[in-house]
């Protein structure tokens, strides 16, 4: 954590203390703390600790299995601080959890931390190097693990605090760590069980190998660097950059003949491991060579066979392919089919193994140059060409170039488990939302490869497999201890003279993570706790780990427990910046949640870019710095947790990519203030109405048309919001809440109430309506803005409990207040007021200057609501009549076929011309953007939709102002 972040953290906790003391004093004095004049994020201080102390987040001891909701927070890695992706997950899950809890469900939401094997070991090694505390090898395994545990404790505490700051209502009594005692036992039990079922086995096979880490790595830890042309790249462990994306054509002399076959390769260093040359069986150019041999130019005594295989593309390159089974996945399969020798070229460190030549011991890319030189001296180079769209595999943890290597590893046989997982989706037992990912599920699992679960690390779960050796034989067994392994092996080997040693490798982090749906609930030691909440009600996570985590949870969950770990999967998209680019350090567009909550300066943002790109080139650092200067010229303003959460939930999370614009947080911070001011207005005008009536009791009050309208709008909003929650479309809930509070309540009803509260015979009803709207919208808002809703709810008269202990407004409860007639009539009044304000603006008239004339057949409706219409229309006077004198000079526009609205005054044609010119210029700009090739190819679907909507709105404005101009000219 940077000094600036530490400072912000200490400031935050000081404010928390002050807020708590103030609240405690008011509680003792039996008073509510005064409501401030404006919203501030400081109101978020202190509430979380109060909720936790009251036990609001704890799951009930004896939950109802039919009325429970269980959810697991994907455990953050103990590698550093949370990023926006974590904040998105937390915001979505907490909204769902709070809604279910307020809807009467018995809820458990389980927190945890992941040990993150490779990621954590890498950052700890960097930390030790920066502090000059020695390398991992220098420290030794025991001391290094002590340092890793220290790291976990410090970083784990920071992450937990950040999750709390996001307002996540997790049951902290159930917090776990993937390497704690209970989870470690679960991992061993699961490994032994799967081993004894024959689903875990040891074999020599190809794996992604990081020479820098000297470990196998998962596919998800491999980033693919796309090259459009040959490029020099910095590789760890080399003093100079290495050239990639270049294809070297090499001639291989045919044994016993004068001819040659030409192969092309980007990896000359792997030629030492070639054990065959392949051509297509129907390629007439080479049919006479099939079955013969070529001389190996780097291993003089070796002759390698020319084989025929249909995998060869005769139209690509020369149509001749060298086969290196130990370093290429396709070649490995070809080698198996044709029984070719698999020859390892590299050591674990990436050095050439002994071949009895001058390349022995060279680093792989140094050997590449030496091999090129030798081939040139032999006259065997036949040219060099660029590889179009080549991809280089890069280790995301070490930035090293990944090698495929043949290594003895532990694997999980996934075939039968994958088939069951596919069938579960096909028969509807397991539902994926959005369903577009059903195809991805099939694509991955239909062609699943066995899962390599061993890692050559020190930090992680040491594999509970033991090599048991007697004088005559040896066997691998899985066991809970060395003693158990010895007993098992004695019966297998038929002797008590057995030497037992545990495998030093650790398990892939995803293995322990795949057990979490049941391991986090006490399996195997606490079956009762597991029974209460297993299977989980929902698995919510990012779509990018659908296979790496979700599919593996499904496979292992069903295999080990006999049940699916959950029946519903909700997937959210990847957060990108406002331009649709993935967030990355190299682009300098990474935003931390803490920066949005507490705000930060441009200087701090730049310092973090520089710090995070210590190993990057000067060019990349400058690029990152420039990106921050453009995006945040004044830094990031403090927006608070509620605004951040609401912004994240306002996006359709089910799309592939979510474009995040920091400005939206500022807008939603202003929305927080709007809610604050609206609530304050209501409290100032309805303090004496402390009795809350049930919705059906409100019908008995002397309600005005606008009272009935707002209550009906609220009832419809409650329908929409709950339906959206049920369908996991949180953005629709957010939109409906904002529409009601901002547009219906603040912009219309509060303004109308300023008149209604003056009417003695109806003011009490309006006060009740105002108070009920506020009390209800704060409950509706609570899952998204827990702090603001709680702070304001506690100021409402008669409220004793937390807003989160109140029930969520239900459609059934509010259905009685739906009133289509009131909505229809009110819509006429509201639309008329809106049109009056528009015409008033065109005429550049102030409120005192504005006199409106309404020519209509609905005389009664307008007369009954005249004072409200004058307030909403911002007029000094409104006249309602059947017919307007044609001599009256007015700015007019039709509201409907039977209503014409006039505002006394005259339009200036030149003003309209200016407005139209500006609008047409904007239209041209939007059309240029929307038809630009780069925009069509690179812009996200969200951006394209937004731009098209903007164009449509501009064109409607042009049409409207053209009509006004025509009308002005006719006068």
PDB file of C-alpha atoms in Angstrom, residues 674-876:
ATOM      1  CA  UNK A 674     -30.259  14.315  -4.717  1.00  0.00           C
ATOM      2  CA  UNK A 675     -31.593  11.537  -2.481  1.00  0.00           C
ATOM      3  CA  UNK A 676     -30.220  13.346   0.571  1.00  0.00           C
ATOM      4  CA  UNK A 677     -31.891  16.643  -0.327  1.00  0.00           C
ATOM      5  CA  UNK A 678     -35.194  14.956  -1.235  1.00  0.00           C
ATOM      6  CA  UNK A 679     -35.260  13.103   2.079  1.00  0.00           C
ATOM      7  CA  UNK A 680     -34.355  16.256   3.971  1.00  0.00           C
ATOM      8  CA  UNK A 681     -37.211  18.139   2.271  1.00  0.00           C
ATOM      9  CA  UNK A 682     -39.685  15.437   3.267  1.00  0.00           C
ATOM     10  CA  UNK A 683     -38.462  15.369   6.877  1.00  0.00           C
ATOM     11  CA  UNK A 684     -38.796  19.152   7.076  1.00  0.00           C
ATOM     12  CA  UNK A 685     -42.379  18.985   5.777  1.00  0.00           C
ATOM     13  CA  UNK A 686     -43.823  15.826   7.335  1.00  0.00           C
ATOM     14  CA  UNK A 687     -42.138  15.502  10.738  1.00  0.00           C
ATOM     15  CA  UNK A 688     -45.505  15.335  12.548  1.00  0.00           C
ATOM     16  CA  UNK A 689     -46.701  12.318  10.524  1.00  0.00           C
ATOM     17  CA  UNK A 690     -44.846   9.663  12.512  1.00  0.00           C
ATOM     18  CA  UNK A 691     -47.389   6.891  11.944  1.00  0.00           C
ATOM     19  CA  UNK A 692     -46.706   4.593   9.029  1.00  0.00           C
ATOM     20  CA  UNK A 693     -49.744   3.137   7.372  1.00  0.00           C
ATOM     21  CA  UNK A 694     -49.855  -0.091   5.420  1.00  0.00           C
ATOM     22  CA  UNK A 695     -50.122   0.503   1.660  1.00  0.00           C
ATOM     23  CA  UNK A 696     -53.796  -0.528   1.618  1.00  0.00           C
ATOM     24  CA  UNK A 697     -54.520   2.003   4.401  1.00  0.00           C
ATOM     25  CA  UNK A 698     -53.172   4.852   2.284  1.00  0.00           C
ATOM     26  CA  UNK A 699     -56.147   4.387  -0.050  1.00  0.00           C
ATOM     27  CA  UNK A 700     -58.459   5.645   2.704  1.00  0.00           C
ATOM     28  CA  UNK A 701     -56.752   9.047   2.837  1.00  0.00           C
ATOM     29  CA  UNK A 702     -57.996  12.117   0.969  1.00  0.00           C
ATOM     30  CA  UNK A 703     -55.360  11.715  -1.759  1.00  0.00           C
ATOM     31  CA  UNK A 704     -54.958  14.191  -4.598  1.00  0.00           C
ATOM     32  CA  UNK A 705     -54.414  13.092  -8.206  1.00  0.00           C
ATOM     33  CA  UNK A 706     -50.656  13.598  -7.854  1.00  0.00           C
ATOM     34  CA  UNK A 707     -50.609  11.664  -4.556  1.00  0.00           C
ATOM     35  CA  UNK A 708     -52.337   8.734  -6.232  1.00  0.00           C
ATOM     36  CA  UNK A 709     -49.972   9.030  -9.213  1.00  0.00           C
ATOM     37  CA  UNK A 710     -46.755   8.886  -7.179  1.00  0.00           C
ATOM     38  CA  UNK A 711     -47.994   5.936  -5.099  1.00  0.00           C
ATOM     39  CA  UNK A 712     -48.991   4.108  -8.282  1.00  0.00           C
ATOM     40  CA  UNK A 713     -45.607   4.868  -9.846  1.00  0.00           C
ATOM     41  CA  UNK A 714     -43.962   3.501  -6.701  1.00  0.00           C
ATOM     42  CA  UNK A 715     -46.036   0.315  -6.886  1.00  0.00           C
ATOM     43  CA  UNK A 716     -45.034  -0.226 -10.531  1.00  0.00           C
ATOM     44  CA  UNK A 717     -41.389   0.489  -9.689  1.00  0.00           C
ATOM     45  CA  UNK A 718     -41.469  -2.120  -6.916  1.00  0.00           C
ATOM     46  CA  UNK A 719     -42.728  -4.647  -9.477  1.00  0.00           C
ATOM     47  CA  UNK A 720     -39.950  -3.812 -11.927  1.00  0.00           C
ATOM     48  CA  UNK A 721     -37.208  -3.794  -9.284  1.00  0.00           C
ATOM     49  CA  UNK A 722     -38.155  -7.153  -7.764  1.00  0.00           C
ATOM     50  CA  UNK A 723     -38.559  -8.812 -11.158  1.00  0.00           C
ATOM     51  CA  UNK A 724     -35.120  -7.534 -12.149  1.00  0.00           C
ATOM     52  CA  UNK A 725     -33.644  -8.946  -8.925  1.00  0.00           C
ATOM     53  CA  UNK A 726     -35.286 -12.316  -9.555  1.00  0.00           C
ATOM     54  CA  UNK A 727     -33.816 -12.372 -13.062  1.00  0.00           C
ATOM     55  CA  UNK A 728     -30.407 -11.157 -11.786  1.00  0.00           C
ATOM     56  CA  UNK A 729     -30.627  -8.046 -13.990  1.00  0.00           C
ATOM     57  CA  UNK A 730     -29.400  -5.564 -11.414  1.00  0.00           C
ATOM     58  CA  UNK A 731     -28.945  -2.790 -13.957  1.00  0.00           C
ATOM     59  CA  UNK A 732     -32.711  -2.828 -14.512  1.00  0.00           C
ATOM     60  CA  UNK A 733     -33.297  -2.493 -10.760  1.00  0.00           C
ATOM     61  CA  UNK A 734     -30.877   0.457 -10.612  1.00  0.00           C
ATOM     62  CA  UNK A 735     -32.525   2.096 -13.589  1.00  0.00           C
ATOM     63  CA  UNK A 736     -36.012   1.718 -12.090  1.00  0.00           C
ATOM     64  CA  UNK A 737     -34.865   3.120  -8.725  1.00  0.00           C
ATOM     65  CA  UNK A 738     -33.228   6.132 -10.356  1.00  0.00           C
ATOM     66  CA  UNK A 739     -36.236   6.707 -12.610  1.00  0.00           C
ATOM     67  CA  UNK A 740     -38.571   6.744  -9.616  1.00  0.00           C
ATOM     68  CA  UNK A 741     -36.436   8.871  -7.266  1.00  0.00           C
ATOM     69  CA  UNK A 742     -34.983  11.296  -9.777  1.00  0.00           C
ATOM     70  CA  UNK A 743     -37.671  11.703 -12.411  1.00  0.00           C
ATOM     71  CA  UNK A 744     -40.940  10.862 -10.656  1.00  0.00           C
ATOM     72  CA  UNK A 745     -40.328  11.837  -7.052  1.00  0.00           C
ATOM     73  CA  UNK A 746     -37.813  14.708  -7.177  1.00  0.00           C
ATOM     74  CA  UNK A 747     -38.530  16.353 -10.518  1.00  0.00           C
ATOM     75  CA  UNK A 748     -42.317  16.061 -10.344  1.00  0.00           C
ATOM     76  CA  UNK A 749     -43.871  15.032  -7.059  1.00  0.00           C
ATOM     77  CA  UNK A 750     -41.745  17.138  -4.702  1.00  0.00           C
ATOM     78  CA  UNK A 751     -42.474  20.190  -6.869  1.00  0.00           C
ATOM     79  CA  UNK A 752     -46.186  19.354  -6.902  1.00  0.00           C
ATOM     80  CA  UNK A 753     -46.153  18.797  -3.124  1.00  0.00           C
ATOM     81  CA  UNK A 754     -45.102  22.418  -2.574  1.00  0.00           C
ATOM     82  CA  UNK A 755     -48.638  23.323  -3.693  1.00  0.00           C
ATOM     83  CA  UNK A 756     -50.407  20.275  -2.235  1.00  0.00           C
ATOM     84  CA  UNK A 757     -48.995  20.903   1.256  1.00  0.00           C
ATOM     85  CA  UNK A 758     -50.707  24.325   1.209  1.00  0.00           C
ATOM     86  CA  UNK A 759     -54.140  22.730   0.748  1.00  0.00           C
ATOM     87  CA  UNK A 760     -55.445  22.261   4.293  1.00  0.00           C
ATOM     88  CA  UNK A 761     -57.911  19.472   3.478  1.00  0.00           C
ATOM     89  CA  UNK A 762     -55.276  17.359   1.714  1.00  0.00           C
ATOM     90  CA  UNK A 763     -51.927  18.264   3.267  1.00  0.00           C
ATOM     91  CA  UNK A 764     -51.994  15.346   5.752  1.00  0.00           C
ATOM     92  CA  UNK A 765     -52.480  12.844   2.924  1.00  0.00           C
ATOM     93  CA  UNK A 766     -49.613  14.391   0.975  1.00  0.00           C
ATOM     94  CA  UNK A 767     -47.358  14.223   4.040  1.00  0.00           C
ATOM     95  CA  UNK A 768     -48.162  10.532   4.418  1.00  0.00           C
ATOM     96  CA  UNK A 769     -47.488   9.957   0.733  1.00  0.00           C
ATOM     97  CA  UNK A 770     -44.160  11.804   0.924  1.00  0.00           C
ATOM     98  CA  UNK A 771     -43.036   9.902   4.010  1.00  0.00           C
ATOM     99  CA  UNK A 772     -44.087   6.529   2.619  1.00  0.00           C
ATOM    100  CA  UNK A 773     -42.249   7.192  -0.636  1.00  0.00           C
ATOM    101  CA  UNK A 774     -39.035   8.035   1.235  1.00  0.00           C
ATOM    102  CA  UNK A 775     -39.302   5.118   3.664  1.00  0.00           C
ATOM    103  CA  UNK A 776     -39.965   2.760   0.753  1.00  0.00           C
ATOM    104  CA  UNK A 777     -37.330   4.022  -1.670  1.00  0.00           C
ATOM    105  CA  UNK A 778     -34.682   3.855   1.056  1.00  0.00           C
ATOM    106  CA  UNK A 779     -35.534   0.156   1.501  1.00  0.00           C
ATOM    107  CA  UNK A 780     -35.457  -0.322  -2.275  1.00  0.00           C
ATOM    108  CA  UNK A 781     -32.079   1.389  -2.406  1.00  0.00           C
ATOM    109  CA  UNK A 782     -30.524  -0.481   0.532  1.00  0.00           C
ATOM    110  CA  UNK A 783     -28.965  -3.410  -1.429  1.00  0.00           C
ATOM    111  CA  UNK A 784     -27.114  -0.962  -3.673  1.00  0.00           C
ATOM    112  CA  UNK A 785     -26.391   1.969  -1.331  1.00  0.00           C
ATOM    113  CA  UNK A 786     -26.311   0.393   2.136  1.00  0.00           C
ATOM    114  CA  UNK A 787     -24.637   3.332   3.907  1.00  0.00           C
ATOM    115  CA  UNK A 788     -26.693   6.232   2.549  1.00  0.00           C
ATOM    116  CA  UNK A 789     -29.967   4.331   2.931  1.00  0.00           C
ATOM    117  CA  UNK A 790     -29.123   3.461   6.558  1.00  0.00           C
ATOM    118  CA  UNK A 791     -28.051   6.997   7.470  1.00  0.00           C
ATOM    119  CA  UNK A 792     -31.250   8.547   6.079  1.00  0.00           C
ATOM    120  CA  UNK A 793     -33.529   5.756   7.313  1.00  0.00           C
ATOM    121  CA  UNK A 794     -32.429   6.416  10.889  1.00  0.00           C
ATOM    122  CA  UNK A 795     -33.641  10.017  10.580  1.00  0.00           C
ATOM    123  CA  UNK A 796     -37.172   8.995   9.653  1.00  0.00           C
ATOM    124  CA  UNK A 797     -39.693   9.407  12.475  1.00  0.00           C
ATOM    125  CA  UNK A 798     -40.471   6.244  14.402  1.00  0.00           C
ATOM    126  CA  UNK A 799     -37.635   4.140  12.949  1.00  0.00           C
ATOM    127  CA  UNK A 800     -35.752   2.011  15.475  1.00  0.00           C
ATOM    128  CA  UNK A 801     -34.258  -0.864  13.481  1.00  0.00           C
ATOM    129  CA  UNK A 802     -31.687  -0.853  10.741  1.00  0.00           C
ATOM    130  CA  UNK A 803     -33.082  -0.396   7.241  1.00  0.00           C
ATOM    131  CA  UNK A 804     -31.536  -3.789   6.419  1.00  0.00           C
ATOM    132  CA  UNK A 805     -33.653  -5.484   9.117  1.00  0.00           C
ATOM    133  CA  UNK A 806     -36.803  -4.227   7.439  1.00  0.00           C
ATOM    134  CA  UNK A 807     -38.557  -6.222   4.747  1.00  0.00           C
ATOM    135  CA  UNK A 808     -37.930  -5.448   1.097  1.00  0.00           C
ATOM    136  CA  UNK A 809     -40.989  -3.802  -0.495  1.00  0.00           C
ATOM    137  CA  UNK A 810     -42.983  -6.543  -2.224  1.00  0.00           C
ATOM    138  CA  UNK A 811     -45.186  -6.275  -5.336  1.00  0.00           C
ATOM    139  CA  UNK A 812     -48.085  -8.063  -3.601  1.00  0.00           C
ATOM    140  CA  UNK A 813     -48.073  -5.565  -0.723  1.00  0.00           C
ATOM    141  CA  UNK A 814     -48.172  -2.549  -3.045  1.00  0.00           C
ATOM    142  CA  UNK A 815     -50.440  -3.881  -5.824  1.00  0.00           C
ATOM    143  CA  UNK A 816     -53.503  -2.197  -4.276  1.00  0.00           C
ATOM    144  CA  UNK A 817     -52.057   1.243  -5.036  1.00  0.00           C
ATOM    145  CA  UNK A 818     -51.628   0.724  -8.773  1.00  0.00           C
ATOM    146  CA  UNK A 819     -53.904   3.244 -10.463  1.00  0.00           C
ATOM    147  CA  UNK A 820     -53.810   3.414 -14.246  1.00  0.00           C
ATOM    148  CA  UNK A 821     -56.454   6.160 -14.366  1.00  0.00           C
ATOM    149  CA  UNK A 822     -54.431   8.415 -12.049  1.00  0.00           C
ATOM    150  CA  UNK A 823     -51.287   7.694 -14.054  1.00  0.00           C
ATOM    151  CA  UNK A 824     -53.018   8.520 -17.327  1.00  0.00           C
ATOM    152  CA  UNK A 825     -54.443  11.813 -16.063  1.00  0.00           C
ATOM    153  CA  UNK A 826     -51.216  12.802 -14.337  1.00  0.00           C
ATOM    154  CA  UNK A 827     -49.256  12.071 -17.496  1.00  0.00           C
ATOM    155  CA  UNK A 828     -51.317  14.764 -19.267  1.00  0.00           C
ATOM    156  CA  UNK A 829     -50.504  17.319 -16.545  1.00  0.00           C
ATOM    157  CA  UNK A 830     -46.802  16.382 -16.432  1.00  0.00           C
ATOM    158  CA  UNK A 831     -46.389  16.375 -20.234  1.00  0.00           C
ATOM    159  CA  UNK A 832     -48.146  19.724 -20.471  1.00  0.00           C
ATOM    160  CA  UNK A 833     -45.827  21.220 -17.844  1.00  0.00           C
ATOM    161  CA  UNK A 834     -42.815  19.845 -19.663  1.00  0.00           C
ATOM    162  CA  UNK A 835     -43.995  21.371 -22.955  1.00  0.00           C
ATOM    163  CA  UNK A 836     -44.637  24.740 -21.304  1.00  0.00           C
ATOM    164  CA  UNK A 837     -41.086  24.794 -19.926  1.00  0.00           C
ATOM    165  CA  UNK A 838     -39.709  23.904 -23.337  1.00  0.00           C
ATOM    166  CA  UNK A 839     -41.621  26.686 -25.091  1.00  0.00           C
ATOM    167  CA  UNK A 840     -40.687  29.090 -22.292  1.00  0.00           C
ATOM    168  CA  UNK A 841     -37.015  28.240 -22.856  1.00  0.00           C
ATOM    169  CA  UNK A 842     -37.342  28.831 -26.605  1.00  0.00           C
ATOM    170  CA  UNK A 843     -38.782  32.269 -25.941  1.00  0.00           C
ATOM    171  CA  UNK A 844     -36.076  33.021 -23.340  1.00  0.00           C
ATOM    172  CA  UNK A 845     -38.766  33.899 -20.796  1.00  0.00           C
ATOM    173  CA  UNK A 846     -38.352  34.035 -17.021  1.00  0.00           C
ATOM    174  CA  UNK A 847     -40.984  32.556 -14.704  1.00  0.00           C
ATOM    175  CA  UNK A 848     -42.670  35.939 -13.997  1.00  0.00           C
ATOM    176  CA  UNK A 849     -42.804  36.646 -17.750  1.00  0.00           C
ATOM    177  CA  UNK A 850     -44.383  33.310 -18.613  1.00  0.00           C
ATOM    178  CA  UNK A 851     -48.096  33.257 -19.370  1.00  0.00           C
ATOM    179  CA  UNK A 852     -49.407  29.987 -20.764  1.00  0.00           C
ATOM    180  CA  UNK A 853     -52.616  29.360 -22.649  1.00  0.00           C
ATOM    181  CA  UNK A 854     -53.981  25.841 -22.975  1.00  0.00           C
ATOM    182  CA  UNK A 855     -56.478  25.211 -25.718  1.00  0.00           C
ATOM    183  CA  UNK A 856     -58.133  21.889 -24.802  1.00  0.00           C
ATOM    184  CA  UNK A 857     -61.228  19.731 -24.515  1.00  0.00           C
ATOM    185  CA  UNK A 858     -60.073  18.401 -21.086  1.00  0.00           C
ATOM    186  CA  UNK A 859     -61.164  21.520 -19.214  1.00  0.00           C
ATOM    187  CA  UNK A 860     -62.096  19.757 -15.978  1.00  0.00           C
ATOM    188  CA  UNK A 861     -58.781  17.898 -15.641  1.00  0.00           C
ATOM    189  CA  UNK A 862     -56.759  21.070 -16.137  1.00  0.00           C
ATOM    190  CA  UNK A 863     -58.962  23.239 -13.893  1.00  0.00           C
ATOM    191  CA  UNK A 864     -58.767  20.746 -11.022  1.00  0.00           C
ATOM    192  CA  UNK A 865     -54.945  20.667 -11.203  1.00  0.00           C
ATOM    193  CA  UNK A 866     -54.260  24.239 -12.260  1.00  0.00           C
ATOM    194  CA  UNK A 867     -52.116  25.246  -9.281  1.00  0.00           C
ATOM    195  CA  UNK A 868     -49.969  22.104  -9.589  1.00  0.00           C
ATOM    196  CA  UNK A 869     -49.578  22.731 -13.330  1.00  0.00           C
ATOM    197  CA  UNK A 870     -48.438  26.312 -12.712  1.00  0.00           C
ATOM    198  CA  UNK A 871     -45.823  25.040 -10.265  1.00  0.00           C
ATOM    199  CA  UNK A 872     -44.567  22.258 -12.573  1.00  0.00           C
ATOM    200  CA  UNK A 873     -44.647  24.495 -15.645  1.00  0.00           C
ATOM    201  CA  UNK A 874     -42.851  27.345 -13.841  1.00  0.00           C
ATOM    202  CA  UNK A 875     -45.447  29.880 -14.967  1.00  0.00           C
ATOM    203  CA  UNK A 876     -46.823  33.054 -13.496  1.00  0.00           C
TER     204      UNK A 876
END
